[in-house]
Tab-separated table of C-alpha atoms and ligand atoms in Angstrom:
chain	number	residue	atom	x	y	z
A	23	UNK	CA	81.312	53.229	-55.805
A	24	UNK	CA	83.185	55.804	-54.273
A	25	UNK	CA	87.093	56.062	-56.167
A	26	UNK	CA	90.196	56.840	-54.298
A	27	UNK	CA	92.192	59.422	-56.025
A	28	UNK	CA	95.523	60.772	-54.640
A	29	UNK	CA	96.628	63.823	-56.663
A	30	UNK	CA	100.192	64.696	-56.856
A	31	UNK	CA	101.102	67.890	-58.189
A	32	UNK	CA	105.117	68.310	-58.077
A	33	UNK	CA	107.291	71.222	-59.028
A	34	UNK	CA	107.333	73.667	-62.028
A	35	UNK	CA	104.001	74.624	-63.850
A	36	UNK	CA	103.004	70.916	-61.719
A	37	UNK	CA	100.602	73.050	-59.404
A	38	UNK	CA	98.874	75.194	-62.221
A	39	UNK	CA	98.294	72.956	-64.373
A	40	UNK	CA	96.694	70.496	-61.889
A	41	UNK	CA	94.641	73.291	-60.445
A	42	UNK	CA	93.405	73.484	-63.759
A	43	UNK	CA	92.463	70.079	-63.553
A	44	UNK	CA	90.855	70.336	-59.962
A	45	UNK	CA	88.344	72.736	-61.220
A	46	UNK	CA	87.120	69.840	-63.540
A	47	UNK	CA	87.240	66.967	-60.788
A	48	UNK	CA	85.083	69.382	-59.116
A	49	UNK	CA	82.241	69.995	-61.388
A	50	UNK	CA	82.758	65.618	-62.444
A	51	UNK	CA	82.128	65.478	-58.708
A	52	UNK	CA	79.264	67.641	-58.048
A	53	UNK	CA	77.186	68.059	-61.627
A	54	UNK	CA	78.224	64.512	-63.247
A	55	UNK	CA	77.500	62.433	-59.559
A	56	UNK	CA	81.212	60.921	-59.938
A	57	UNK	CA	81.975	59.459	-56.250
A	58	UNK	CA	85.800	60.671	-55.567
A	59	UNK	CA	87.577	60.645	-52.532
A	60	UNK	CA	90.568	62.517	-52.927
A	61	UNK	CA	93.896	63.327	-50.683
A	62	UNK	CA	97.013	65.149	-51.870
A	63	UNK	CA	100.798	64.788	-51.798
A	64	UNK	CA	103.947	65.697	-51.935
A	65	UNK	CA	106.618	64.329	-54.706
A	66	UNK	CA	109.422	65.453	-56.540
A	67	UNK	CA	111.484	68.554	-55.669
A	68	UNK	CA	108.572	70.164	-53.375
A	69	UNK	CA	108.492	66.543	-51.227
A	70	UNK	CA	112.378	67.088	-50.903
A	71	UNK	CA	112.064	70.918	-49.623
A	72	UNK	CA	109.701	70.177	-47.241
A	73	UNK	CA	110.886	66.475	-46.305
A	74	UNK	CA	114.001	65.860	-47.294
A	75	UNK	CA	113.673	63.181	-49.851
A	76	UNK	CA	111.535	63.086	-53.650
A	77	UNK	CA	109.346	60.357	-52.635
A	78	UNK	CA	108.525	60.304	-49.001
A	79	UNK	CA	106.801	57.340	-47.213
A	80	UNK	CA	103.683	58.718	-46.575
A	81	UNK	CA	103.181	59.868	-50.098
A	82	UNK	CA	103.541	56.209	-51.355
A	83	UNK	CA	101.366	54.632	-48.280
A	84	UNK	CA	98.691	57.203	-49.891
A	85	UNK	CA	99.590	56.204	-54.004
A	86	UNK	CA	99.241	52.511	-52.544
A	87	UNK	CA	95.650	52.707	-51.008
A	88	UNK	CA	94.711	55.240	-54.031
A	89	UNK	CA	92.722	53.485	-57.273
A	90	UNK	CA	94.478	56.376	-59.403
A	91	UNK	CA	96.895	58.903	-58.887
A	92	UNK	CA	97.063	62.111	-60.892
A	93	UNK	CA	100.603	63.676	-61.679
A	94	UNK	CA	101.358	67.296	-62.392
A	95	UNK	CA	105.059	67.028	-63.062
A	96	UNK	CA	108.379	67.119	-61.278
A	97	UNK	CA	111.832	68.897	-61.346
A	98	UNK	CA	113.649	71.758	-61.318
A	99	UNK	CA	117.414	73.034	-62.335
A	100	UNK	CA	117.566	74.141	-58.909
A	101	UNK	CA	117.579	70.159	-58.172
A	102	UNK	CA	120.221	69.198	-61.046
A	103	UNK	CA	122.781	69.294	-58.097
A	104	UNK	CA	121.380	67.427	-55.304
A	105	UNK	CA	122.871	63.509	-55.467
A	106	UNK	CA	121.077	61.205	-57.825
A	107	UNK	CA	118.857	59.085	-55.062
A	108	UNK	CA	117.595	62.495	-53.969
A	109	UNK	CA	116.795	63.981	-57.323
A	110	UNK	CA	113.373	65.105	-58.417
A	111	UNK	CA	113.645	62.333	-61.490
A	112	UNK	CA	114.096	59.526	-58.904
A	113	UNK	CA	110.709	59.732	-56.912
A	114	UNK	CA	108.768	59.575	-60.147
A	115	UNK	CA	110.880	55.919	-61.212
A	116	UNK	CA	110.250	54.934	-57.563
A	117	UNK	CA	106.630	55.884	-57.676
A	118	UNK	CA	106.294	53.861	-60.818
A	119	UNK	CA	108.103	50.900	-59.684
A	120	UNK	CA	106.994	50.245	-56.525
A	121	UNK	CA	103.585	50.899	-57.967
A	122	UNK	CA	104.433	47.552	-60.305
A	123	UNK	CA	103.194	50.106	-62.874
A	124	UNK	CA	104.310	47.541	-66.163
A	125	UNK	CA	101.684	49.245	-68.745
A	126	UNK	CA	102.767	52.948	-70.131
A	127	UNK	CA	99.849	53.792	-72.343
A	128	UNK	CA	100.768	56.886	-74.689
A	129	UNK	CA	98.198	58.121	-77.091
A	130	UNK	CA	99.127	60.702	-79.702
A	131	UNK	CA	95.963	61.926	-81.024
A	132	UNK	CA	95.190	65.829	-82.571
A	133	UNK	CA	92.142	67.608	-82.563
A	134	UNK	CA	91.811	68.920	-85.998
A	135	UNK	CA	91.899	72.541	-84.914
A	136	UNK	CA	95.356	72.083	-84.110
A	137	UNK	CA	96.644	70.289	-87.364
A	138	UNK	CA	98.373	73.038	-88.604
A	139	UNK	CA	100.997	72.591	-85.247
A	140	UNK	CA	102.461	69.018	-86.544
A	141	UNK	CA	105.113	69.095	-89.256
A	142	UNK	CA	103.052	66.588	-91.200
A	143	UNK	CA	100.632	67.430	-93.400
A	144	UNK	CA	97.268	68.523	-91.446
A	145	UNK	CA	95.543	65.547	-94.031
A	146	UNK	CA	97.474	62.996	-92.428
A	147	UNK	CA	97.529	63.783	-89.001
A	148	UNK	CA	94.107	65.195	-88.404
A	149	UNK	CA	91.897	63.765	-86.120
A	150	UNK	CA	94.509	61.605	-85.349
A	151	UNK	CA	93.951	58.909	-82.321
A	152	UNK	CA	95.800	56.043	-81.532
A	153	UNK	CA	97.173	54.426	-78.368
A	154	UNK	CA	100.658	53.329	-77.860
A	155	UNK	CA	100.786	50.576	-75.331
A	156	UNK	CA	104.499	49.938	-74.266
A	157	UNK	CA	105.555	47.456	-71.949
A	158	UNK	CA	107.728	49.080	-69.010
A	159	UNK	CA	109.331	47.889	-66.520
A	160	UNK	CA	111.451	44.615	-68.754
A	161	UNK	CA	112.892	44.084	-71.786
A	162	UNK	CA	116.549	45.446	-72.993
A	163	UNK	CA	116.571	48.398	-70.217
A	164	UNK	CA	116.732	45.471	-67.454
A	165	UNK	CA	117.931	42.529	-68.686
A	166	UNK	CA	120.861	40.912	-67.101
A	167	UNK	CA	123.620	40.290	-67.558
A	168	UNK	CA	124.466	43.835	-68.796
A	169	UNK	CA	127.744	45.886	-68.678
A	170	UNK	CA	131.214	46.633	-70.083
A	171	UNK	CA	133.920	43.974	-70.403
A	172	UNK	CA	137.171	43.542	-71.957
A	173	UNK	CA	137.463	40.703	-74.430
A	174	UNK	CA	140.410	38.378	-74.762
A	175	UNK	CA	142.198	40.973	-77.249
A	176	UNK	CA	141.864	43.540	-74.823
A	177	UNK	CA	139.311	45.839	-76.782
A	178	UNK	CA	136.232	46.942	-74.649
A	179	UNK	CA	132.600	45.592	-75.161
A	180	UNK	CA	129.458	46.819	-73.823
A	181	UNK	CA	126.010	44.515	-73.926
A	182	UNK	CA	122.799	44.221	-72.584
A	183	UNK	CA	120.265	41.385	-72.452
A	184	UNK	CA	116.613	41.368	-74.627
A	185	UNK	CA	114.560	38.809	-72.328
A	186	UNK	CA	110.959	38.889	-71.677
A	187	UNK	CA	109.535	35.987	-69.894
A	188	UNK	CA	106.313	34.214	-71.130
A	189	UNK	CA	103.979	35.622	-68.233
A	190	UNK	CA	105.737	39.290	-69.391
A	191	UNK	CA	104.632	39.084	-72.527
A	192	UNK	CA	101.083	37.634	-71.929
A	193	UNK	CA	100.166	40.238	-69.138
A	194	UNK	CA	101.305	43.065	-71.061
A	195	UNK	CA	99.247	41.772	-73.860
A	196	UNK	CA	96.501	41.248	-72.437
A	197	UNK	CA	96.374	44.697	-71.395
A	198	UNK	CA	96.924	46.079	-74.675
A	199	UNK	CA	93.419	43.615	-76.073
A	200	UNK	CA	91.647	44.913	-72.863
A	201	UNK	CA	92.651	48.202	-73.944
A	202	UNK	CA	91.456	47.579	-77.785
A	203	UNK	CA	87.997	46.279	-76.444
A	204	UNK	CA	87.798	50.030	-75.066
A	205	UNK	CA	88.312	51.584	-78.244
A	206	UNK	CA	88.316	50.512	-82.354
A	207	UNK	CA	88.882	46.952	-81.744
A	208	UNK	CA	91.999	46.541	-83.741
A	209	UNK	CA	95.551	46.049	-82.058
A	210	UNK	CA	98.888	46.105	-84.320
A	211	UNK	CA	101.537	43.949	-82.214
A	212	UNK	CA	105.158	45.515	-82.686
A	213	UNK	CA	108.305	43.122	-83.098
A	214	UNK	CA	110.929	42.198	-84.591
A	215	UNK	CA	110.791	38.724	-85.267
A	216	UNK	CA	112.168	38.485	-88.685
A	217	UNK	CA	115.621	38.573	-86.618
A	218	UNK	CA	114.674	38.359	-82.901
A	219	UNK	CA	114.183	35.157	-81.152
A	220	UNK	CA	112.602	37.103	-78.570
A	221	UNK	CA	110.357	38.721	-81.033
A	222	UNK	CA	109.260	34.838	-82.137
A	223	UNK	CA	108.047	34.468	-78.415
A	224	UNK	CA	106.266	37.877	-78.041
A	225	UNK	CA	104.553	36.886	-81.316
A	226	UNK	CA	103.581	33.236	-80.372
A	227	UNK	CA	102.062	34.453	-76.849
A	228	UNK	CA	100.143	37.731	-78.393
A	229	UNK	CA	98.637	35.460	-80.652
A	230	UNK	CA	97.826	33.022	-78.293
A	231	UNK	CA	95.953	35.575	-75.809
A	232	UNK	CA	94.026	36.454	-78.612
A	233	UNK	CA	92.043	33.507	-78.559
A	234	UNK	CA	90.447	34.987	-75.521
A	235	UNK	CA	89.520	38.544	-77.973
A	236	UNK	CA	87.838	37.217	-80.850
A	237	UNK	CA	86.212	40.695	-81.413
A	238	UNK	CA	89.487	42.342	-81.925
A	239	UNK	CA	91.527	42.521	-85.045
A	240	UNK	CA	95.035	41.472	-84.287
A	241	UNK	CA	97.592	42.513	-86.849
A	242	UNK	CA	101.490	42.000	-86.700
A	243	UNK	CA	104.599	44.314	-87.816
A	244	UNK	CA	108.107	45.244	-87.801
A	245	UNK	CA	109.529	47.846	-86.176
A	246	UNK	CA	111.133	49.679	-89.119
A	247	UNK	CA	107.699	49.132	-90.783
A	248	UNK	CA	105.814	50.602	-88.039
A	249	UNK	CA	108.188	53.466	-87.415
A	250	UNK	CA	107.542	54.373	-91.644
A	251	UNK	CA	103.821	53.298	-91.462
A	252	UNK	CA	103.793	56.111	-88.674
A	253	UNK	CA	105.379	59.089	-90.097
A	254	UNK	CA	103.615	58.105	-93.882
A	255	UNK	CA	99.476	57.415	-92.347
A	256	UNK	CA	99.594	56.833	-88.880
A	257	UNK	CA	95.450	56.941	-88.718
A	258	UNK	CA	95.625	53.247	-90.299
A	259	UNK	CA	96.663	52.700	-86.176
A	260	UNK	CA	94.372	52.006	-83.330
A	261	UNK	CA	96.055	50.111	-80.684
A	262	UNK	CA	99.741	49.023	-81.306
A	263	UNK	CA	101.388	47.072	-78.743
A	264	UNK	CA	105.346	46.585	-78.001
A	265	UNK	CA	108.019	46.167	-75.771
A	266	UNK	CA	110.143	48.558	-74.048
A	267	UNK	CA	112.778	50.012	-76.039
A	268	UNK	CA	110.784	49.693	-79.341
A	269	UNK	CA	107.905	51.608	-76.911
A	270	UNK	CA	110.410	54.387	-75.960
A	271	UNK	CA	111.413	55.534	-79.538
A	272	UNK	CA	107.660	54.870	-81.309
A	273	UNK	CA	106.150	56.739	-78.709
A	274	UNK	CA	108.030	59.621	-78.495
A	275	UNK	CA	107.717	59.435	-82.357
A	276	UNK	CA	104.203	59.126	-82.366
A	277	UNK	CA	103.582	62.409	-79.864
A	278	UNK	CA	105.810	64.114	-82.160
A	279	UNK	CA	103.366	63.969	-85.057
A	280	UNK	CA	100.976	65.947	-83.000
A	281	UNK	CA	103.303	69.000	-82.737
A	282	UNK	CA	102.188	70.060	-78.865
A	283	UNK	CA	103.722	68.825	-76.051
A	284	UNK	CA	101.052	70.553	-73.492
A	285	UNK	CA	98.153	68.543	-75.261
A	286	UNK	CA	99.286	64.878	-74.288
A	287	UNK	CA	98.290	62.823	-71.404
A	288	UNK	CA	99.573	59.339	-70.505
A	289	UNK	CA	99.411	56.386	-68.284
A	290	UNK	CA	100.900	53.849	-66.675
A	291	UNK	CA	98.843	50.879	-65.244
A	292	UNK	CA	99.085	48.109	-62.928
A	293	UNK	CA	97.604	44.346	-63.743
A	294	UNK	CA	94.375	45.410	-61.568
A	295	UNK	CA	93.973	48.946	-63.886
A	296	UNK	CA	94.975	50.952	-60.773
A	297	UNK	CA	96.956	54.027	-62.898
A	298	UNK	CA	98.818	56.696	-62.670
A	299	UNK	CA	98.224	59.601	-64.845
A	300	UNK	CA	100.375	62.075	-66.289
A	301	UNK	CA	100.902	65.100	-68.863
A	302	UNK	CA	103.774	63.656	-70.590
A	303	UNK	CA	106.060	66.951	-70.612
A	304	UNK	CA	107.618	68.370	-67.956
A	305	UNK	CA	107.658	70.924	-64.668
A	306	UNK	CA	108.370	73.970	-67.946
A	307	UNK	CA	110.513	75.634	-65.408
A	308	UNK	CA	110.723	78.328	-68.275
A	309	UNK	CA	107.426	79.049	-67.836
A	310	UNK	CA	106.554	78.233	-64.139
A	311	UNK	CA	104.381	80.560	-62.492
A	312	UNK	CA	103.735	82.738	-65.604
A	313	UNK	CA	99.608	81.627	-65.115
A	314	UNK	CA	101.059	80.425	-69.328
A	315	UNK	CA	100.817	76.678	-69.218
A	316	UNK	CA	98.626	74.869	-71.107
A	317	UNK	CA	96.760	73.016	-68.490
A	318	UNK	CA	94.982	70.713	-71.584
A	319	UNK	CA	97.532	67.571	-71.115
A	320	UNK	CA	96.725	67.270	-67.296
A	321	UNK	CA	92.856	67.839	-68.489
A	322	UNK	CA	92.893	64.998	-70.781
A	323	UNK	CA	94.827	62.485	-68.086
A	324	UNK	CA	91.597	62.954	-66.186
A	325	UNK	CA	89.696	61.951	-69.100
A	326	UNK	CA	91.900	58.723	-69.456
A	327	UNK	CA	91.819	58.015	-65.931
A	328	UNK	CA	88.193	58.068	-66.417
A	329	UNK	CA	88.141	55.461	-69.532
A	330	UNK	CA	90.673	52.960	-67.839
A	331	UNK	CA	90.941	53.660	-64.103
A	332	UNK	CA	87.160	53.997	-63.457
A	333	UNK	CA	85.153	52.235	-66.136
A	334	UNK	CA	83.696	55.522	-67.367
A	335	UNK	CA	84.404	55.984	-71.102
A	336	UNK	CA	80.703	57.797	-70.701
A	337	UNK	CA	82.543	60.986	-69.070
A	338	UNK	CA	85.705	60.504	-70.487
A	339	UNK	CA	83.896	61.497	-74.003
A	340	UNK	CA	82.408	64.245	-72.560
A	341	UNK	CA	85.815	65.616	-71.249
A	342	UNK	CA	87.374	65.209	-74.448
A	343	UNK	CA	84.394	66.824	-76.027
A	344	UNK	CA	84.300	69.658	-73.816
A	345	UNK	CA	88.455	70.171	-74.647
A	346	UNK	CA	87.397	70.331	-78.640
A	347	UNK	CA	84.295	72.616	-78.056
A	348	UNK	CA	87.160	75.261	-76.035
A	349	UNK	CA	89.617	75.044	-79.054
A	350	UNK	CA	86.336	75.328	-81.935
A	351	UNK	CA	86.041	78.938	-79.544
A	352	UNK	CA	89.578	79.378	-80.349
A	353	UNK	CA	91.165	79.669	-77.260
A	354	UNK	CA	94.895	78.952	-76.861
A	355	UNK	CA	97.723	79.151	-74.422
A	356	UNK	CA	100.602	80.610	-76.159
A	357	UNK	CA	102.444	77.133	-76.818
A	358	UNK	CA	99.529	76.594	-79.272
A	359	UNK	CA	98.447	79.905	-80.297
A	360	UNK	CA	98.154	80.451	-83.858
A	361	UNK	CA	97.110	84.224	-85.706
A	362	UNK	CA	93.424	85.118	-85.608
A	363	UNK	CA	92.989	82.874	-82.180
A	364	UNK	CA	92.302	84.098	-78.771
A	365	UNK	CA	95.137	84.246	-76.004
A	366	UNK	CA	94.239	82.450	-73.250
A	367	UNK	CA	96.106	82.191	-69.425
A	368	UNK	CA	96.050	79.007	-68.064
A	369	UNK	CA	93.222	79.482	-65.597
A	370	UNK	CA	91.147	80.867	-68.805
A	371	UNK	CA	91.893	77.741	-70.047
A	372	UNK	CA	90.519	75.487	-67.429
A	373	UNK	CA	87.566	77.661	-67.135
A	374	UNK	CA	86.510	77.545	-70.529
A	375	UNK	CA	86.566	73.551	-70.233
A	376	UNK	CA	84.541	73.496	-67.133
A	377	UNK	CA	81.850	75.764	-69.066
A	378	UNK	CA	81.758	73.833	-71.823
A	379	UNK	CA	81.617	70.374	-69.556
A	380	UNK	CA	78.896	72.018	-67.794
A	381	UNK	CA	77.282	72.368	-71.393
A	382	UNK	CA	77.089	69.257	-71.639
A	383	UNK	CA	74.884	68.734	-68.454
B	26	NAD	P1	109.535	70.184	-70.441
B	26	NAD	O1	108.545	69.247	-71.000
B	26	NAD	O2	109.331	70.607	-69.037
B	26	NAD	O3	109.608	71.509	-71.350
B	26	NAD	C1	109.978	71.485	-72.708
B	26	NAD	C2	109.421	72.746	-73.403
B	26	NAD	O4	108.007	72.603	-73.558
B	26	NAD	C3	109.630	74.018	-72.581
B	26	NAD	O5	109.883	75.097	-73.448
B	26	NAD	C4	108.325	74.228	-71.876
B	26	NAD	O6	108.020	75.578	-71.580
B	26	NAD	C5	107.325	73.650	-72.887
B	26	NAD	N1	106.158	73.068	-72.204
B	26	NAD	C6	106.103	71.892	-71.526
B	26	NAD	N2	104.890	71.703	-71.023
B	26	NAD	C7	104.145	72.770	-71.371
B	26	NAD	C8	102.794	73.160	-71.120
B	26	NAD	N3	101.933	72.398	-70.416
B	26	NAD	N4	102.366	74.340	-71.631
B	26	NAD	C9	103.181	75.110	-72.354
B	26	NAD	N5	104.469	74.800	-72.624
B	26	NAD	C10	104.943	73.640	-72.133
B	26	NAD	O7	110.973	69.483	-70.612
B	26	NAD	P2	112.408	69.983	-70.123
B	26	NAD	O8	112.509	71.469	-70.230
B	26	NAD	O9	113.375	69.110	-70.807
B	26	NAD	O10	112.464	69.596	-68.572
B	26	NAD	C11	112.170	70.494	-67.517
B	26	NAD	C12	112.167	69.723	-66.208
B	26	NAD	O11	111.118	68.761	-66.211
B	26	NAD	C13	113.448	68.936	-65.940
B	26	NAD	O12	113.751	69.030	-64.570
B	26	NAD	C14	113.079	67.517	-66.312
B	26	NAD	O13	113.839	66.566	-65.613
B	26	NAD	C15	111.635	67.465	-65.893
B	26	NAD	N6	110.815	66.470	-66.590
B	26	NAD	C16	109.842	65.878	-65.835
B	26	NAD	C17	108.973	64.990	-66.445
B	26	NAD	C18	107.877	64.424	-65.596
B	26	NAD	O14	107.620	64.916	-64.505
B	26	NAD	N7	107.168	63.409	-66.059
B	26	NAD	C19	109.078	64.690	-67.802
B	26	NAD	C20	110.066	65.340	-68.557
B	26	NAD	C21	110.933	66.232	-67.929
């Protein structure tokens, strides 16, 4: 079955880094028989230049009719002083919206060769692979009522609203067990329901969608817990599930421990697996057209758009293979280079993981 794949390559390093990632769509394409059909885009500060706005129509008919879209990165300080609804940052939250993306999938995982990069101990964090599944578009950052009020004595008060609705709960859920089925079978549901009545509900439905995963180990804990549990042996984590807010900070937690920010991909799903995937830094306008980037991130977003998108974990390995075989040569871009390894441009890079993908043939 022929996939529909609309690549989007933004501002910044955006463009190398996803030409990086072309050269491998092309050899998936004509040495591994993968069916693509794919159009390109404009978004972010390059979709204003040429059109006036960060996330024109036609870009979003395309993203619509697409199975997957691919996602360099977007902004720019020469944007920082356009208006807000016309900023850079603003395409890629209306992308995701109107996309009903709900499912951010982070993993944080670390190829042993790069151990010694994470401020952890390389024993802890080696080989490290788990998948943080964060619910994303509810919770605290859109409950209502929200705001800032006086109260009778005059003081000021700000609050927000924790709600998650039943069907919320139980779709997100369900992705995170569909998710688990993919990979070790064991999801860790985050909450906080010693205090949260919220958290009671979240609990009650994960557990009841369970029923429906028998093969998958569901385990519960506490958000201070987790946070600990991940900084003292995060491999004990496969899958861990959560809402919003408690997503934001574990996540961005959880990359940390791997100590590169050009080595992450992510995701964001819909509730028929149509994704978007993304390196999770940004356009590096420090380093933007320096042929520097580490093009690795955007690599392994093809590799998870080929596990979850399009039902080929088969070729997803071998990606992910092929990225460990270039790093046992000892290749690096400079934002991973360590002595006694070789120096390698960005294109180098994405050549060396073709070869070694074509190894593989
Ligand atoms: P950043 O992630 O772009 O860069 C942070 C640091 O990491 C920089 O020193 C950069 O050179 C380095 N870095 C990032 N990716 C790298 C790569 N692939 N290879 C080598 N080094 C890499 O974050 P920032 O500097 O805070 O933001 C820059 C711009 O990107 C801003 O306009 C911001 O709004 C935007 N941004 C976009 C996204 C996105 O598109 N998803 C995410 C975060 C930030």
């Amino acid at each position: 079955m022929t996939q529909k794949l609309l690549i989007v390559a933004g501002d910044g390093i955006g463009p190398e880094i996803v030409g990086e990632a072309m050269k491998m769509l092309d050899v998936l394409q004509k040495d591994f028989g993968l069916a693509l059909e794919i159009e390109h885009a404009l978004i972010g500060g390059a979709a204003y230049d040429a059109q006036g706005e960060p996330l024109p129509d036609n870009t979003l008919a395309l993203a619509r009719e697409a199975d997957a879209v691919l996602l360099g990165a977007v902004g720019g300080p020469q944007y920082d002083s356009l208006p807000r609804e016309v900023r850079p940052e603003r395409g890629l939250l209306r992308i995701r919206s109107e996309l009903n993306l709900f499912a951010n999938l982070r993993p944080a995982m670390l190829y042993s060769q790069l151990a010694g990069a994470s401020t952890l101990k390389a024993e802890i964090v080696a080989d490290l692979d788990i998948m943080i599944v964060r619910e994303l578009t509810g919770g605290i950052y859109f409950g209502q009522p929200r705001g800032v009020r006086s109260t009778d004595s005059g003081e000021r008060e700000g609050f927000n609203t924790l709600v998650y609705r039943e069907s919320e709960i139980e779709r997100i859920a369900r992705a995170a067990f569909e998710i688990a089925m993919k990979r070790d079978k064991r999801l860790c549901s985050v909450d906080k329901a010693n205090v949260l009545e919220v958290s009671e509900l979240w609990r009650e439905v994960v557990v009841g969608v369970s029923k429906d995963y028998p093969d998958v180990e569901l385990s519960h804990m506490y958000v201070d817990n987790a946070a600990m549990q991940l900084v003292r042996a995060p491999k004990q984590f496969d899958v861990m599930v959560t809402g919003n807010m408690f997503g934001d900070i574990l996540s961005d937690a959880a990359a940390m421990l791997t100590g590169s920010i050009g080595m992450l991909p992510s995701a964001s799903l819909d509730e028929q697996g149509k994704g978007m995937y993304e390196p999770i830094h940004g356009s590096a306008p420090d380093i933007a057209g320096q042929g520097i980037a580490n093009p690795l991130a955007t690599i392994l977003s093809i590799a998870m758009m080929l596990r979850y998108s399009f039902n080929r974990a088969d070729l997803a390995a071998q990606v992910q293979a092929a990225v460990g075989a270039v790093l046992d040569q000892g290749l690096r871009t400079p934002d991973i280079h360590a002595e006694g390894m070789q120096r390698a441009s960005t294109a180098q890079m994405g050549n060396a993981v073709v070869a070694a993908l074509r190894k593989q043939l």
